[in-house]
Structures are given as structure tokens and as C-alpha cells.
């Protein structure tokens, strides 16, 4: 067993797509599922988001002005959301291509992979488009 498509796990390698941040226990701990309960005016939340933004920009070689998807800055309510937005997946493509030493045609295959893995809202209206990180990373490994 590699993981569950229903629960997030913490992918750390630059060669893989990363999940949303987790506030569940020490991170991605299903026994301690839950959010941080920090509100939008919380100074602690502002500092956590700023730290995550800096780490995300650094890991992905982004400028200080680069826009970042909110789902890569905020943990989900459960801390175990297995999905990220398509924008969050696309943001990570260049890092993965560099880490895997892909040329431009192989990078394009990553773009196409992300596009294929996007799950649309249920019945066309319930929820948002999303990408399951575990399934995306398994498909990424299958590209070889």
C-alpha cells in the first residue's frame, strides 16, 4: 500500500507534487484530524501563511510577487484534504521538471498529465475542479 486517495499525505521530495499544508496533529495525522481553528484576523495565522508562502516561493523558484493559490497556503478544515486546485498543481510543474531533469517536451507531458487528472465538479456544479495528489504522483511515476 502506497497511500490512500481519500487522505492527504506529506510528499516532501521536489520530484513530486505536494499536498496542501496539514494542521492535523504533527501533519497528515488521521488520528488527530482537524484544522487550526485560527480566524482570519489571527496574527499567528498571518505568520504561518507568510512562512508557507516564503517556503513555497523558494522551493518553486518563484518571485516575491508571484501569485500563490490559497490551497497551498491554508490547511483544509480536516487537515487531510487529498486534493489540490489545478492552479496549485500547475504552479509545481517547473519544480518537478527541474528536479527530474526534464527537457521542454517532457515538461509539456507534465502539463498534459495535470490537465488529464483534473476532476470536474460533481454533476457539473457541486464543488470545484480538483486534482488528487496521490493519484497524480502515481501517474507521474508511470510516465517513465
Coordinates of C-alpha atoms in Angstrom, one line a residue:
X1 CA 0.0 0.0 0.0
X2 CA 1.4 3.4 -1.0
X3 CA -1.3 5.6 0.4
X4 CA -5.0 6.5 0.2
X5 CA -6.6 8.6 -2.4
X6 CA -9.0 9.7 0.3
X7 CA -6.4 11.1 2.8
X8 CA -3.6 13.5 2.1
X9 CA 0.0 12.6 2.8
X10 CA 3.0 14.8 3.1
X11 CA 5.1 14.5 -0.1
X12 CA 8.4 16.2 0.5
X13 CA 10.6 15.3 -2.5
X14 CA 10.9 18.1 -5.1
X15 CA 10.3 15.3 -7.7
X16 CA 6.6 15.0 -6.6
X17 CA 3.5 17.2 -6.4
X18 CA 3.0 18.4 -2.8
X19 CA -0.3 18.3 -0.9
X20 CA -2.0 21.1 0.9
X21 CA -0.4 22.0 4.3
X22 CA -1.9 20.0 7.1
X23 CA -2.9 21.1 10.6
X24 CA -3.8 17.5 11.6
X25 CA -1.6 16.6 14.6
X26 CA 2.0 16.9 13.6
X27 CA 0.8 16.9 10.0
X28 CA -1.2 14.5 7.9
X29 CA -2.1 12.6 11.1
X30 CA -5.5 10.9 10.6
X31 CA -5.8 10.2 14.3
X32 CA -5.7 13.9 15.0
X33 CA -7.7 15.3 12.1
X34 CA -8.8 18.9 12.4
X35 CA -8.0 22.4 11.4
X36 CA -6.0 25.0 13.3
X37 CA -9.2 27.0 14.3
X38 CA -7.3 30.2 13.6
X39 CA -9.5 33.0 12.3
X40 CA -8.9 35.5 9.5
X41 CA -7.7 38.2 11.9
X42 CA -5.3 35.9 13.7
X43 CA -1.7 37.2 13.8
X44 CA -0.5 33.6 14.2
X45 CA -2.3 32.6 11.0
X46 CA -0.8 35.6 9.2
X47 CA 2.7 34.5 10.3
X48 CA 2.0 30.8 9.3
X49 CA 0.7 31.9 5.9
X50 CA 3.7 34.2 5.3
X51 CA 6.1 31.4 6.3
X52 CA 4.4 28.9 3.9
X53 CA 4.4 31.5 1.1
X54 CA 8.1 32.1 1.5
X55 CA 8.9 28.4 1.6
X56 CA 6.6 27.8 -1.4
X57 CA 8.2 30.5 -3.4
X58 CA 11.7 29.4 -2.6
X59 CA 11.0 25.7 -3.4
X60 CA 9.4 26.5 -6.7
X61 CA 11.8 29.3 -7.8
X62 CA 9.1 32.0 -7.8
X63 CA 9.5 35.7 -7.4
X64 CA 8.2 37.6 -4.3
X65 CA 5.4 39.0 -6.4
X66 CA 4.2 35.6 -7.8
X67 CA 0.6 34.9 -7.0
X68 CA 0.1 31.7 -4.9
X69 CA -3.0 29.5 -4.8
X70 CA -4.7 29.8 -1.4
X71 CA -4.9 26.0 -1.0
X72 CA -1.1 25.8 -0.9
X73 CA -1.1 28.4 2.0
X74 CA -4.0 27.2 4.1
X75 CA -4.7 23.8 5.6
X76 CA -8.1 22.3 5.0
X77 CA -10.7 22.0 7.7
X78 CA -9.8 18.4 8.3
X79 CA -6.1 18.8 7.6
X80 CA -6.3 15.8 5.4
X81 CA -7.8 17.0 2.1
X82 CA -6.2 14.8 -0.6
X83 CA -6.9 17.3 -3.4
X84 CA -5.3 20.5 -4.6
X85 CA -6.6 23.0 -7.1
X86 CA -5.5 22.8 -10.8
X87 CA -3.6 26.1 -10.2
X88 CA -1.7 24.5 -7.3
X89 CA -0.7 21.6 -9.5
X90 CA 0.4 23.8 -12.4
X91 CA 2.5 26.0 -10.1
X92 CA 4.6 22.9 -9.1
X93 CA 5.3 21.7 -12.7
X94 CA 8.5 23.7 -13.2
X95 CA 10.0 22.5 -9.9
X96 CA 9.2 18.9 -10.8
X97 CA 10.6 19.3 -14.3
X98 CA 13.9 20.7 -12.9
X99 CA 14.2 18.0 -10.2
X100 CA 13.6 15.3 -12.7
X101 CA 15.9 17.0 -15.3
X102 CA 13.1 17.0 -17.9
X103 CA 13.5 18.8 -21.2
X104 CA 10.8 21.0 -22.7
X105 CA 8.9 18.2 -24.3
X106 CA 8.9 16.2 -21.1
X107 CA 7.7 19.3 -19.2
X108 CA 4.9 19.5 -21.7
X109 CA 3.9 15.9 -20.8
X110 CA 3.6 17.1 -17.1
X111 CA 1.2 19.9 -18.2
X112 CA -0.8 17.3 -20.1
X113 CA -0.8 15.0 -17.2
X114 CA -2.2 17.6 -14.8
X115 CA -4.9 18.5 -17.4
X116 CA -5.9 14.8 -17.6
X117 CA -6.0 14.4 -13.9
X118 CA -8.4 17.3 -13.2
X119 CA -11.7 16.1 -11.7
X120 CA -14.5 18.4 -12.5
X121 CA -17.3 19.4 -10.1
X122 CA -19.8 16.6 -9.4
X123 CA -22.8 16.9 -11.8
X124 CA -21.1 19.9 -13.2
X125 CA -21.9 22.1 -10.3
X126 CA -21.0 20.6 -6.9
X127 CA -17.5 21.6 -5.7
X128 CA -14.6 22.9 -7.5
X129 CA -12.2 21.4 -10.1
X130 CA -9.5 19.5 -8.2
X131 CA -6.6 17.1 -8.6
X132 CA -5.9 14.2 -6.3
X133 CA -2.2 14.4 -5.3
X134 CA -1.6 10.7 -4.7
X135 CA -3.2 9.7 -8.0
X136 CA -1.3 12.5 -9.8
X137 CA 2.0 11.3 -8.3
X138 CA 1.3 7.7 -9.2
X139 CA 0.6 8.8 -12.7
X140 CA 3.8 10.9 -12.7
X141 CA 5.8 7.8 -11.8
X142 CA 4.1 5.8 -14.6
X143 CA 5.3 8.4 -17.2
X144 CA 8.8 6.9 -17.1

